[in-house]
């Protein structure tokens, strides 16, 4: 898996369990519809975080069956504590903490969150899309992909009709990609702030789910796609 490198890659955040050590400890608890995330460095001190597309914290939550998806921005309570009110139904979720701590090595790794009595991964039976066009609230998004082969640059181009696109978190869209097993995480930003073109690269073959986020008026709409990388 490719590493998350904020200095050399502005548009892509990947996870890598091999090339980087992790200098941030994360504790997550969920009680009474309140999710609490505690971030500390190896000495137990509070890290300082850099702004990343208008936020210091992007929290991604995905259910183990890939059907529920949340992109949230928890409230900073101080001392490395962040909280998010959210009602989660009983399930096993994977949590991805997307932050940029200053002067610390950090990799995004999936964290298990058990809600209720769901304590086992589900067998995910998703199939790649054969038609890359989705409509939500009369807004149609067509996705064009030039290549789905590992170790080759991949370009996602989105054509949008039926709605007026608004800037969202400093760009015209955001794309979150995870593999079927929820082990690989990619957060992609557009190649330019006024474009809906995204560049990324895959290092492992398999089935991936893509959540494409765009803002129309005051609403953020999510357009999901399933792709096969060979």
JSON list of C-alpha atoms in Angstrom, two decimals:
[
{"chain": "A", "resi": 1, "resn": "UNK", "atom": "CA", "xyz": [0.00, 0.00, 0.00]},
{"chain": "A", "resi": 2, "resn": "UNK", "atom": "CA", "xyz": [1.27, 3.45, -0.76]},
{"chain": "A", "resi": 3, "resn": "UNK", "atom": "CA", "xyz": [1.96, 5.77, 2.11]},
{"chain": "A", "resi": 4, "resn": "UNK", "atom": "CA", "xyz": [0.25, 8.95, 3.07]},
{"chain": "A", "resi": 5, "resn": "UNK", "atom": "CA", "xyz": [2.69, 11.67, 2.14]},
{"chain": "A", "resi": 6, "resn": "UNK", "atom": "CA", "xyz": [1.38, 15.20, 2.57]},
{"chain": "A", "resi": 7, "resn": "UNK", "atom": "CA", "xyz": [4.57, 16.89, 1.43]},
{"chain": "A", "resi": 8, "resn": "UNK", "atom": "CA", "xyz": [4.96, 15.16, -1.92]},
{"chain": "A", "resi": 9, "resn": "UNK", "atom": "CA", "xyz": [1.36, 14.43, -2.88]},
{"chain": "A", "resi": 10, "resn": "UNK", "atom": "CA", "xyz": [-1.22, 17.13, -2.37]},
{"chain": "A", "resi": 11, "resn": "UNK", "atom": "CA", "xyz": [-4.03, 15.27, -4.04]},
{"chain": "A", "resi": 12, "resn": "UNK", "atom": "CA", "xyz": [-3.76, 11.70, -2.77]},
{"chain": "A", "resi": 13, "resn": "UNK", "atom": "CA", "xyz": [-3.67, 10.20, 0.72]},
{"chain": "A", "resi": 14, "resn": "UNK", "atom": "CA", "xyz": [-2.96, 6.47, 0.90]},
{"chain": "A", "resi": 15, "resn": "UNK", "atom": "CA", "xyz": [-2.30, 4.05, 3.72]},
{"chain": "A", "resi": 16, "resn": "UNK", "atom": "CA", "xyz": [0.79, 1.91, 3.98]},
{"chain": "A", "resi": 17, "resn": "UNK", "atom": "CA", "xyz": [1.55, -0.65, 6.65]},
{"chain": "A", "resi": 18, "resn": "UNK", "atom": "CA", "xyz": [5.11, -1.26, 5.50]},
{"chain": "A", "resi": 19, "resn": "UNK", "atom": "CA", "xyz": [6.98, 1.94, 4.75]},
{"chain": "A", "resi": 20, "resn": "UNK", "atom": "CA", "xyz": [6.14, 4.22, 7.68]},
{"chain": "A", "resi": 21, "resn": "UNK", "atom": "CA", "xyz": [6.10, 3.98, 11.43]},
{"chain": "A", "resi": 22, "resn": "UNK", "atom": "CA", "xyz": [3.17, 5.45, 13.33]},
{"chain": "A", "resi": 23, "resn": "UNK", "atom": "CA", "xyz": [3.82, 8.11, 15.96]},
{"chain": "A", "resi": 24, "resn": "UNK", "atom": "CA", "xyz": [0.17, 8.83, 16.79]},
{"chain": "A", "resi": 25, "resn": "UNK", "atom": "CA", "xyz": [-1.90, 6.66, 19.14]},
{"chain": "A", "resi": 26, "resn": "UNK", "atom": "CA", "xyz": [-5.67, 6.61, 18.62]},
{"chain": "A", "resi": 27, "resn": "UNK", "atom": "CA", "xyz": [-8.35, 5.54, 21.09]},
{"chain": "A", "resi": 28, "resn": "UNK", "atom": "CA", "xyz": [-11.98, 5.44, 19.94]},
{"chain": "A", "resi": 29, "resn": "UNK", "atom": "CA", "xyz": [-15.11, 4.98, 22.04]},
{"chain": "A", "resi": 30, "resn": "UNK", "atom": "CA", "xyz": [-18.79, 5.12, 21.17]},
{"chain": "A", "resi": 31, "resn": "UNK", "atom": "CA", "xyz": [-21.51, 5.57, 23.77]},
{"chain": "A", "resi": 32, "resn": "UNK", "atom": "CA", "xyz": [-24.93, 7.18, 23.67]},
{"chain": "A", "resi": 33, "resn": "UNK", "atom": "CA", "xyz": [-24.60, 8.24, 20.02]},
{"chain": "A", "resi": 34, "resn": "UNK", "atom": "CA", "xyz": [-21.37, 10.08, 20.84]},
{"chain": "A", "resi": 35, "resn": "UNK", "atom": "CA", "xyz": [-18.14, 9.05, 19.14]},
{"chain": "A", "resi": 36, "resn": "UNK", "atom": "CA", "xyz": [-14.98, 10.14, 20.96]},
{"chain": "A", "resi": 37, "resn": "UNK", "atom": "CA", "xyz": [-11.53, 10.01, 19.38]},
{"chain": "A", "resi": 38, "resn": "UNK", "atom": "CA", "xyz": [-8.44, 10.58, 21.53]},
{"chain": "A", "resi": 39, "resn": "UNK", "atom": "CA", "xyz": [-5.20, 11.37, 19.66]},
{"chain": "A", "resi": 40, "resn": "UNK", "atom": "CA", "xyz": [-1.83, 11.43, 21.44]},
{"chain": "A", "resi": 41, "resn": "UNK", "atom": "CA", "xyz": [1.80, 11.13, 20.44]},
{"chain": "A", "resi": 42, "resn": "UNK", "atom": "CA", "xyz": [4.13, 8.44, 21.78]},
{"chain": "A", "resi": 43, "resn": "UNK", "atom": "CA", "xyz": [4.83, 10.52, 24.90]},
{"chain": "A", "resi": 44, "resn": "UNK", "atom": "CA", "xyz": [1.16, 11.04, 25.67]},
{"chain": "A", "resi": 45, "resn": "UNK", "atom": "CA", "xyz": [1.18, 14.64, 24.49]},
{"chain": "A", "resi": 46, "resn": "UNK", "atom": "CA", "xyz": [-1.36, 16.29, 22.22]},
{"chain": "A", "resi": 47, "resn": "UNK", "atom": "CA", "xyz": [-0.17, 16.57, 18.60]},
{"chain": "A", "resi": 48, "resn": "UNK", "atom": "CA", "xyz": [-0.54, 19.76, 16.62]},
{"chain": "A", "resi": 49, "resn": "UNK", "atom": "CA", "xyz": [-2.52, 19.27, 13.43]},
{"chain": "A", "resi": 50, "resn": "UNK", "atom": "CA", "xyz": [-2.24, 21.04, 10.10]},
{"chain": "A", "resi": 51, "resn": "UNK", "atom": "CA", "xyz": [-5.24, 22.17, 8.10]},
{"chain": "A", "resi": 52, "resn": "UNK", "atom": "CA", "xyz": [-6.17, 19.84, 5.26]},
{"chain": "A", "resi": 53, "resn": "UNK", "atom": "CA", "xyz": [-8.82, 21.09, 2.84]},
{"chain": "A", "resi": 54, "resn": "UNK", "atom": "CA", "xyz": [-10.36, 23.51, 5.34]},
{"chain": "A", "resi": 55, "resn": "UNK", "atom": "CA", "xyz": [-10.49, 20.94, 8.18]},
{"chain": "A", "resi": 56, "resn": "UNK", "atom": "CA", "xyz": [-7.94, 19.44, 10.55]},
{"chain": "A", "resi": 57, "resn": "UNK", "atom": "CA", "xyz": [-9.86, 16.19, 10.89]},
{"chain": "A", "resi": 58, "resn": "UNK", "atom": "CA", "xyz": [-11.60, 14.10, 8.23]},
{"chain": "A", "resi": 59, "resn": "UNK", "atom": "CA", "xyz": [-13.31, 11.09, 9.80]},
{"chain": "A", "resi": 60, "resn": "UNK", "atom": "CA", "xyz": [-14.40, 8.30, 7.47]},
{"chain": "A", "resi": 61, "resn": "UNK", "atom": "CA", "xyz": [-16.66, 5.52, 8.77]},
{"chain": "A", "resi": 62, "resn": "UNK", "atom": "CA", "xyz": [-17.64, 2.54, 6.61]},
{"chain": "A", "resi": 63, "resn": "UNK", "atom": "CA", "xyz": [-19.75, -0.44, 7.62]},
{"chain": "A", "resi": 64, "resn": "UNK", "atom": "CA", "xyz": [-18.19, -3.86, 7.08]},
{"chain": "A", "resi": 65, "resn": "UNK", "atom": "CA", "xyz": [-20.66, -4.61, 4.27]},
{"chain": "A", "resi": 66, "resn": "UNK", "atom": "CA", "xyz": [-19.69, -1.32, 2.53]},
{"chain": "A", "resi": 67, "resn": "UNK", "atom": "CA", "xyz": [-23.29, -0.12, 2.53]},
{"chain": "A", "resi": 68, "resn": "UNK", "atom": "CA", "xyz": [-23.03, 2.66, 5.13]},
{"chain": "A", "resi": 69, "resn": "UNK", "atom": "CA", "xyz": [-20.60, 5.51, 4.59]},
{"chain": "A", "resi": 70, "resn": "UNK", "atom": "CA", "xyz": [-19.93, 8.69, 6.57]},
{"chain": "A", "resi": 71, "resn": "UNK", "atom": "CA", "xyz": [-17.47, 11.54, 5.97]},
{"chain": "A", "resi": 72, "resn": "UNK", "atom": "CA", "xyz": [-17.50, 13.67, 9.11]},
{"chain": "A", "resi": 73, "resn": "UNK", "atom": "CA", "xyz": [-15.51, 16.44, 10.77]},
{"chain": "A", "resi": 74, "resn": "UNK", "atom": "CA", "xyz": [-15.48, 15.92, 14.55]},
{"chain": "A", "resi": 75, "resn": "UNK", "atom": "CA", "xyz": [-15.46, 18.83, 16.98]},
{"chain": "A", "resi": 76, "resn": "UNK", "atom": "CA", "xyz": [-12.12, 19.65, 18.57]},
{"chain": "A", "resi": 77, "resn": "UNK", "atom": "CA", "xyz": [-12.62, 19.51, 22.35]},
{"chain": "A", "resi": 78, "resn": "UNK", "atom": "CA", "xyz": [-8.99, 20.24, 23.15]},
{"chain": "A", "resi": 79, "resn": "UNK", "atom": "CA", "xyz": [-6.14, 18.07, 24.46]},
{"chain": "A", "resi": 80, "resn": "UNK", "atom": "CA", "xyz": [-6.35, 15.80, 21.42]},
{"chain": "A", "resi": 81, "resn": "UNK", "atom": "CA", "xyz": [-9.99, 14.90, 22.06]},
{"chain": "A", "resi": 82, "resn": "UNK", "atom": "CA", "xyz": [-12.45, 15.06, 19.15]},
{"chain": "A", "resi": 83, "resn": "UNK", "atom": "CA", "xyz": [-16.14, 14.22, 19.34]},
{"chain": "A", "resi": 84, "resn": "UNK", "atom": "CA", "xyz": [-18.87, 13.52, 16.82]},
{"chain": "A", "resi": 85, "resn": "UNK", "atom": "CA", "xyz": [-22.56, 12.95, 17.46]},
{"chain": "A", "resi": 86, "resn": "UNK", "atom": "CA", "xyz": [-23.79, 10.15, 15.22]},
{"chain": "A", "resi": 87, "resn": "UNK", "atom": "CA", "xyz": [-26.43, 7.44, 15.42]},
{"chain": "A", "resi": 88, "resn": "UNK", "atom": "CA", "xyz": [-24.98, 4.16, 14.21]},
{"chain": "A", "resi": 89, "resn": "UNK", "atom": "CA", "xyz": [-27.05, 1.03, 13.89]},
{"chain": "A", "resi": 90, "resn": "UNK", "atom": "CA", "xyz": [-25.72, -2.25, 15.21]},
{"chain": "A", "resi": 91, "resn": "UNK", "atom": "CA", "xyz": [-22.87, -3.34, 12.98]},
{"chain": "A", "resi": 92, "resn": "UNK", "atom": "CA", "xyz": [-19.12, -3.63, 12.67]},
{"chain": "A", "resi": 93, "resn": "UNK", "atom": "CA", "xyz": [-17.54, -0.50, 11.21]},
{"chain": "A", "resi": 94, "resn": "UNK", "atom": "CA", "xyz": [-14.09, 0.46, 10.02]},
{"chain": "A", "resi": 95, "resn": "UNK", "atom": "CA", "xyz": [-12.95, 3.92, 11.06]},
{"chain": "A", "resi": 96, "resn": "UNK", "atom": "CA", "xyz": [-10.31, 5.90, 9.16]},
{"chain": "A", "resi": 97, "resn": "UNK", "atom": "CA", "xyz": [-8.79, 8.89, 10.96]},
{"chain": "A", "resi": 98, "resn": "UNK", "atom": "CA", "xyz": [-7.49, 11.27, 8.29]},
{"chain": "A", "resi": 99, "resn": "UNK", "atom": "CA", "xyz": [-5.34, 13.89, 10.05]},
{"chain": "A", "resi": 100, "resn": "UNK", "atom": "CA", "xyz": [-2.02, 15.60, 9.38]},
{"chain": "A", "resi": 101, "resn": "UNK", "atom": "CA", "xyz": [0.00, 15.84, 12.63]},
{"chain": "A", "resi": 102, "resn": "UNK", "atom": "CA", "xyz": [2.93, 18.25, 12.49]},
{"chain": "A", "resi": 103, "resn": "UNK", "atom": "CA", "xyz": [6.41, 16.73, 12.72]},
{"chain": "A", "resi": 104, "resn": "UNK", "atom": "CA", "xyz": [5.07, 13.21, 13.34]},
{"chain": "A", "resi": 105, "resn": "UNK", "atom": "CA", "xyz": [4.96, 10.17, 11.09]},
{"chain": "A", "resi": 106, "resn": "UNK", "atom": "CA", "xyz": [1.40, 9.00, 10.68]},
{"chain": "A", "resi": 107, "resn": "UNK", "atom": "CA", "xyz": [-0.34, 6.43, 8.52]},
{"chain": "A", "resi": 108, "resn": "UNK", "atom": "CA", "xyz": [-4.07, 5.92, 8.21]},
{"chain": "A", "resi": 109, "resn": "UNK", "atom": "CA", "xyz": [-5.01, 2.44, 9.35]},
{"chain": "A", "resi": 110, "resn": "UNK", "atom": "CA", "xyz": [-8.50, 0.93, 9.65]},
{"chain": "A", "resi": 111, "resn": "UNK", "atom": "CA", "xyz": [-9.77, 0.81, 13.23]},
{"chain": "A", "resi": 112, "resn": "UNK", "atom": "CA", "xyz": [-12.56, -1.57, 14.25]},
{"chain": "A", "resi": 113, "resn": "UNK", "atom": "CA", "xyz": [-15.65, -0.05, 15.84]},
{"chain": "A", "resi": 114, "resn": "UNK", "atom": "CA", "xyz": [-18.17, -2.55, 17.21]},
{"chain": "A", "resi": 115, "resn": "UNK", "atom": "CA", "xyz": [-21.69, -1.21, 17.72]},
{"chain": "A", "resi": 116, "resn": "UNK", "atom": "CA", "xyz": [-24.07, -3.56, 19.49]},
{"chain": "A", "resi": 117, "resn": "UNK", "atom": "CA", "xyz": [-23.37, -7.27, 19.18]},
{"chain": "A", "resi": 118, "resn": "UNK", "atom": "CA", "xyz": [-21.94, -7.29, 15.67]},
{"chain": "A", "resi": 119, "resn": "UNK", "atom": "CA", "xyz": [-18.42, -8.62, 16.21]},
{"chain": "A", "resi": 120, "resn": "UNK", "atom": "CA", "xyz": [-17.54, -10.37, 12.98]},
{"chain": "A", "resi": 121, "resn": "UNK", "atom": "CA", "xyz": [-16.65, -9.21, 9.50]},
{"chain": "A", "resi": 122, "resn": "UNK", "atom": "CA", "xyz": [-19.38, -9.84, 6.98]},
{"chain": "A", "resi": 123, "resn": "UNK", "atom": "CA", "xyz": [-18.77, -11.60, 3.71]},
{"chain": "A", "resi": 124, "resn": "UNK", "atom": "CA", "xyz": [-18.95, -8.71, 1.28]},
{"chain": "A", "resi": 125, "resn": "UNK", "atom": "CA", "xyz": [-20.60, -9.72, -1.97]},
{"chain": "A", "resi": 126, "resn": "UNK", "atom": "CA", "xyz": [-20.34, -6.65, -4.17]},
{"chain": "A", "resi": 127, "resn": "UNK", "atom": "CA", "xyz": [-19.94, -6.72, -7.92]},
{"chain": "A", "resi": 128, "resn": "UNK", "atom": "CA", "xyz": [-18.15, -4.15, -10.08]},
{"chain": "A", "resi": 129, "resn": "UNK", "atom": "CA", "xyz": [-20.41, -1.71, -11.88]},
{"chain": "A", "resi": 130, "resn": "UNK", "atom": "CA", "xyz": [-20.82, -2.19, -15.60]},
{"chain": "A", "resi": 131, "resn": "UNK", "atom": "CA", "xyz": [-22.37, 1.25, -16.11]},
{"chain": "A", "resi": 132, "resn": "UNK", "atom": "CA", "xyz": [-20.67, 4.22, -14.47]},
{"chain": "A", "resi": 133, "resn": "UNK", "atom": "CA", "xyz": [-23.59, 6.62, -14.25]},
{"chain": "A", "resi": 134, "resn": "UNK", "atom": "CA", "xyz": [-25.57, 7.39, -11.10]},
{"chain": "A", "resi": 135, "resn": "UNK", "atom": "CA", "xyz": [-28.50, 9.74, -10.45]},
{"chain": "A", "resi": 136, "resn": "UNK", "atom": "CA", "xyz": [-29.33, 11.19, -7.03]},
{"chain": "A", "resi": 137, "resn": "UNK", "atom": "CA", "xyz": [-32.09, 13.80, -6.57]},
{"chain": "A", "resi": 138, "resn": "UNK", "atom": "CA", "xyz": [-32.25, 14.40, -10.33]},
{"chain": "A", "resi": 139, "resn": "UNK", "atom": "CA", "xyz": [-28.51, 15.07, -10.50]},
{"chain": "A", "resi": 140, "resn": "UNK", "atom": "CA", "xyz": [-26.62, 12.71, -12.78]},
{"chain": "A", "resi": 141, "resn": "UNK", "atom": "CA", "xyz": [-22.94, 11.94, -12.42]},
{"chain": "A", "resi": 142, "resn": "UNK", "atom": "CA", "xyz": [-21.07, 10.01, -15.09]},
{"chain": "A", "resi": 143, "resn": "UNK", "atom": "CA", "xyz": [-17.65, 8.61, -14.20]},
{"chain": "A", "resi": 144, "resn": "UNK", "atom": "CA", "xyz": [-15.02, 8.03, -16.88]},
{"chain": "A", "resi": 145, "resn": "UNK", "atom": "CA", "xyz": [-11.91, 6.04, -15.93]},
{"chain": "A", "resi": 146, "resn": "UNK", "atom": "CA", "xyz": [-8.95, 5.77, -18.29]},
{"chain": "A", "resi": 147, "resn": "UNK", "atom": "CA", "xyz": [-7.18, 2.82, -16.64]},
{"chain": "A", "resi": 148, "resn": "UNK", "atom": "CA", "xyz": [-7.79, 0.30, -13.87]},
{"chain": "A", "resi": 149, "resn": "UNK", "atom": "CA", "xyz": [-4.44, -1.47, -13.85]},
{"chain": "A", "resi": 150, "resn": "UNK", "atom": "CA", "xyz": [-2.11, -1.55, -10.86]},
{"chain": "A", "resi": 151, "resn": "UNK", "atom": "CA", "xyz": [1.02, 0.61, -10.84]},
{"chain": "A", "resi": 152, "resn": "UNK", "atom": "CA", "xyz": [-0.33, 2.79, -13.63]},
{"chain": "A", "resi": 153, "resn": "UNK", "atom": "CA", "xyz": [-1.71, 6.31, -13.18]},
{"chain": "A", "resi": 154, "resn": "UNK", "atom": "CA", "xyz": [-5.50, 6.34, -13.07]},
{"chain": "A", "resi": 155, "resn": "UNK", "atom": "CA", "xyz": [-7.65, 9.35, -13.94]},
{"chain": "A", "resi": 156, "resn": "UNK", "atom": "CA", "xyz": [-11.25, 9.70, -12.75]},
{"chain": "A", "resi": 157, "resn": "UNK", "atom": "CA", "xyz": [-13.20, 12.28, -14.76]},
{"chain": "A", "resi": 158, "resn": "UNK", "atom": "CA", "xyz": [-16.69, 13.20, -13.58]},
{"chain": "A", "resi": 159, "resn": "UNK", "atom": "CA", "xyz": [-19.30, 14.74, -15.88]},
{"chain": "A", "resi": 160, "resn": "UNK", "atom": "CA", "xyz": [-22.19, 16.26, -13.94]},
{"chain": "A", "resi": 161, "resn": "UNK", "atom": "CA", "xyz": [-25.61, 17.34, -15.19]},
{"chain": "A", "resi": 162, "resn": "UNK", "atom": "CA", "xyz": [-28.78, 18.53, -13.47]},
{"chain": "A", "resi": 163, "resn": "UNK", "atom": "CA", "xyz": [-27.24, 20.64, -10.72]},
{"chain": "A", "resi": 164, "resn": "UNK", "atom": "CA", "xyz": [-24.96, 23.60, -10.08]},
{"chain": "A", "resi": 165, "resn": "UNK", "atom": "CA", "xyz": [-21.74, 22.40, -8.52]},
{"chain": "A", "resi": 166, "resn": "UNK", "atom": "CA", "xyz": [-20.50, 24.37, -5.49]},
{"chain": "A", "resi": 167, "resn": "UNK", "atom": "CA", "xyz": [-17.06, 24.32, -3.83]},
{"chain": "A", "resi": 168, "resn": "UNK", "atom": "CA", "xyz": [-16.86, 21.80, -1.01]},
{"chain": "A", "resi": 169, "resn": "UNK", "atom": "CA", "xyz": [-13.97, 21.88, 1.47]},
{"chain": "A", "resi": 170, "resn": "UNK", "atom": "CA", "xyz": [-11.84, 23.93, -0.88]},
{"chain": "A", "resi": 171, "resn": "UNK", "atom": "CA", "xyz": [-12.47, 21.90, -4.03]},
{"chain": "A", "resi": 172, "resn": "UNK", "atom": "CA", "xyz": [-15.24, 20.87, -6.41]},
{"chain": "A", "resi": 173, "resn": "UNK", "atom": "CA", "xyz": [-15.32, 17.36, -5.02]},
{"chain": "A", "resi": 174, "resn": "UNK", "atom": "CA", "xyz": [-13.71, 14.67, -2.91]},
{"chain": "A", "resi": 175, "resn": "UNK", "atom": "CA", "xyz": [-13.27, 10.97, -3.63]},
{"chain": "A", "resi": 176, "resn": "UNK", "atom": "CA", "xyz": [-12.82, 8.25, -1.02]},
{"chain": "A", "resi": 177, "resn": "UNK", "atom": "CA", "xyz": [-11.79, 4.77, -2.16]},
{"chain": "A", "resi": 178, "resn": "UNK", "atom": "CA", "xyz": [-11.51, 1.57, -0.11]},
{"chain": "A", "resi": 179, "resn": "UNK", "atom": "CA", "xyz": [-10.88, -1.99, -1.13]},
{"chain": "A", "resi": 180, "resn": "UNK", "atom": "CA", "xyz": [-13.48, -4.71, -0.53]},
{"chain": "A", "resi": 181, "resn": "UNK", "atom": "CA", "xyz": [-11.67, -5.89, 2.60]},
{"chain": "A", "resi": 182, "resn": "UNK", "atom": "CA", "xyz": [-11.46, -2.35, 4.03]},
{"chain": "A", "resi": 183, "resn": "UNK", "atom": "CA", "xyz": [-7.70, -2.51, 4.37]},
{"chain": "A", "resi": 184, "resn": "UNK", "atom": "CA", "xyz": [-6.69, 0.05, 1.75]},
{"chain": "A", "resi": 185, "resn": "UNK", "atom": "CA", "xyz": [-7.81, 3.66, 1.97]},
{"chain": "A", "resi": 186, "resn": "UNK", "atom": "CA", "xyz": [-7.33, 6.40, -0.62]},
{"chain": "A", "resi": 187, "resn": "UNK", "atom": "CA", "xyz": [-8.55, 9.99, -0.23]},
{"chain": "A", "resi": 188, "resn": "UNK", "atom": "CA", "xyz": [-8.27, 11.84, -3.54]},
{"chain": "A", "resi": 189, "resn": "UNK", "atom": "CA", "xyz": [-8.62, 15.53, -4.25]},
{"chain": "A", "resi": 190, "resn": "UNK", "atom": "CA", "xyz": [-9.07, 17.12, -7.68]},
{"chain": "A", "resi": 191, "resn": "UNK", "atom": "CA", "xyz": [-6.07, 18.03, -9.81]},
{"chain": "A", "resi": 192, "resn": "UNK", "atom": "CA", "xyz": [-7.20, 21.67, -9.52]},
{"chain": "A", "resi": 193, "resn": "UNK", "atom": "CA", "xyz": [-9.74, 23.49, -7.38]},
{"chain": "A", "resi": 194, "resn": "UNK", "atom": "CA", "xyz": [-12.00, 24.17, -10.39]},
{"chain": "A", "resi": 195, "resn": "UNK", "atom": "CA", "xyz": [-11.85, 20.65, -11.88]},
{"chain": "A", "resi": 196, "resn": "UNK", "atom": "CA", "xyz": [-13.72, 17.39, -11.30]},
{"chain": "A", "resi": 197, "resn": "UNK", "atom": "CA", "xyz": [-10.73, 15.37, -12.46]},
{"chain": "A", "resi": 198, "resn": "UNK", "atom": "CA", "xyz": [-8.91, 13.15, -9.97]},
{"chain": "A", "resi": 199, "resn": "UNK", "atom": "CA", "xyz": [-5.59, 11.31, -10.29]},
{"chain": "A", "resi": 200, "resn": "UNK", "atom": "CA", "xyz": [-4.67, 8.25, -8.24]},
{"chain": "A", "resi": 201, "resn": "UNK", "atom": "CA", "xyz": [-2.86, 4.93, -8.53]},
{"chain": "A", "resi": 202, "resn": "UNK", "atom": "CA", "xyz": [-3.60, 1.43, -7.27]},
{"chain": "A", "resi": 203, "resn": "UNK", "atom": "CA", "xyz": [-0.96, -0.95, -5.94]},
{"chain": "A", "resi": 204, "resn": "UNK", "atom": "CA", "xyz": [-3.09, -4.06, -5.45]},
{"chain": "A", "resi": 205, "resn": "UNK", "atom": "CA", "xyz": [-5.69, -5.69, -7.70]},
{"chain": "A", "resi": 206, "resn": "UNK", "atom": "CA", "xyz": [-9.22, -6.35, -6.53]},
{"chain": "A", "resi": 207, "resn": "UNK", "atom": "CA", "xyz": [-12.64, -4.81, -6.05]},
{"chain": "A", "resi": 208, "resn": "UNK", "atom": "CA", "xyz": [-12.84, -1.28, -4.68]},
{"chain": "A", "resi": 209, "resn": "UNK", "atom": "CA", "xyz": [-15.74, 0.95, -3.70]},
{"chain": "A", "resi": 210, "resn": "UNK", "atom": "CA", "xyz": [-15.61, 4.61, -4.65]},
{"chain": "A", "resi": 211, "resn": "UNK", "atom": "CA", "xyz": [-17.62, 7.31, -2.89]},
{"chain": "A", "resi": 212, "resn": "UNK", "atom": "CA", "xyz": [-17.73, 10.51, -4.94]},
{"chain": "A", "resi": 213, "resn": "UNK", "atom": "CA", "xyz": [-18.77, 13.61, -2.97]},
{"chain": "A", "resi": 214, "resn": "UNK", "atom": "CA", "xyz": [-20.11, 16.75, -4.60]},
{"chain": "A", "resi": 215, "resn": "UNK", "atom": "CA", "xyz": [-21.94, 19.77, -3.20]},
{"chain": "A", "resi": 216, "resn": "UNK", "atom": "CA", "xyz": [-25.06, 21.26, -4.81]},
{"chain": "A", "resi": 217, "resn": "UNK", "atom": "CA", "xyz": [-26.49, 24.29, -3.03]},
{"chain": "A", "resi": 218, "resn": "UNK", "atom": "CA", "xyz": [-26.27, 23.49, 0.68]},
{"chain": "A", "resi": 219, "resn": "UNK", "atom": "CA", "xyz": [-26.35, 19.72, 0.23]},
{"chain": "A", "resi": 220, "resn": "UNK", "atom": "CA", "xyz": [-23.49, 17.28, -0.23]},
{"chain": "A", "resi": 221, "resn": "UNK", "atom": "CA", "xyz": [-24.50, 14.33, -2.40]},
{"chain": "A", "resi": 222, "resn": "UNK", "atom": "CA", "xyz": [-22.65, 11.03, -2.51]},
{"chain": "A", "resi": 223, "resn": "UNK", "atom": "CA", "xyz": [-22.42, 8.96, -5.68]},
{"chain": "A", "resi": 224, "resn": "UNK", "atom": "CA", "xyz": [-21.06, 5.44, -5.07]},
{"chain": "A", "resi": 225, "resn": "UNK", "atom": "CA", "xyz": [-19.36, 3.26, -7.66]},
{"chain": "A", "resi": 226, "resn": "UNK", "atom": "CA", "xyz": [-17.76, -0.19, -7.54]},
{"chain": "A", "resi": 227, "resn": "UNK", "atom": "CA", "xyz": [-14.70, -0.85, -9.68]},
{"chain": "A", "resi": 228, "resn": "UNK", "atom": "CA", "xyz": [-12.44, -3.79, -10.52]},
{"chain": "A", "resi": 229, "resn": "UNK", "atom": "CA", "xyz": [-8.69, -3.17, -10.58]},
{"chain": "A", "resi": 230, "resn": "UNK", "atom": "CA", "xyz": [-6.53, -5.70, -12.42]}
]
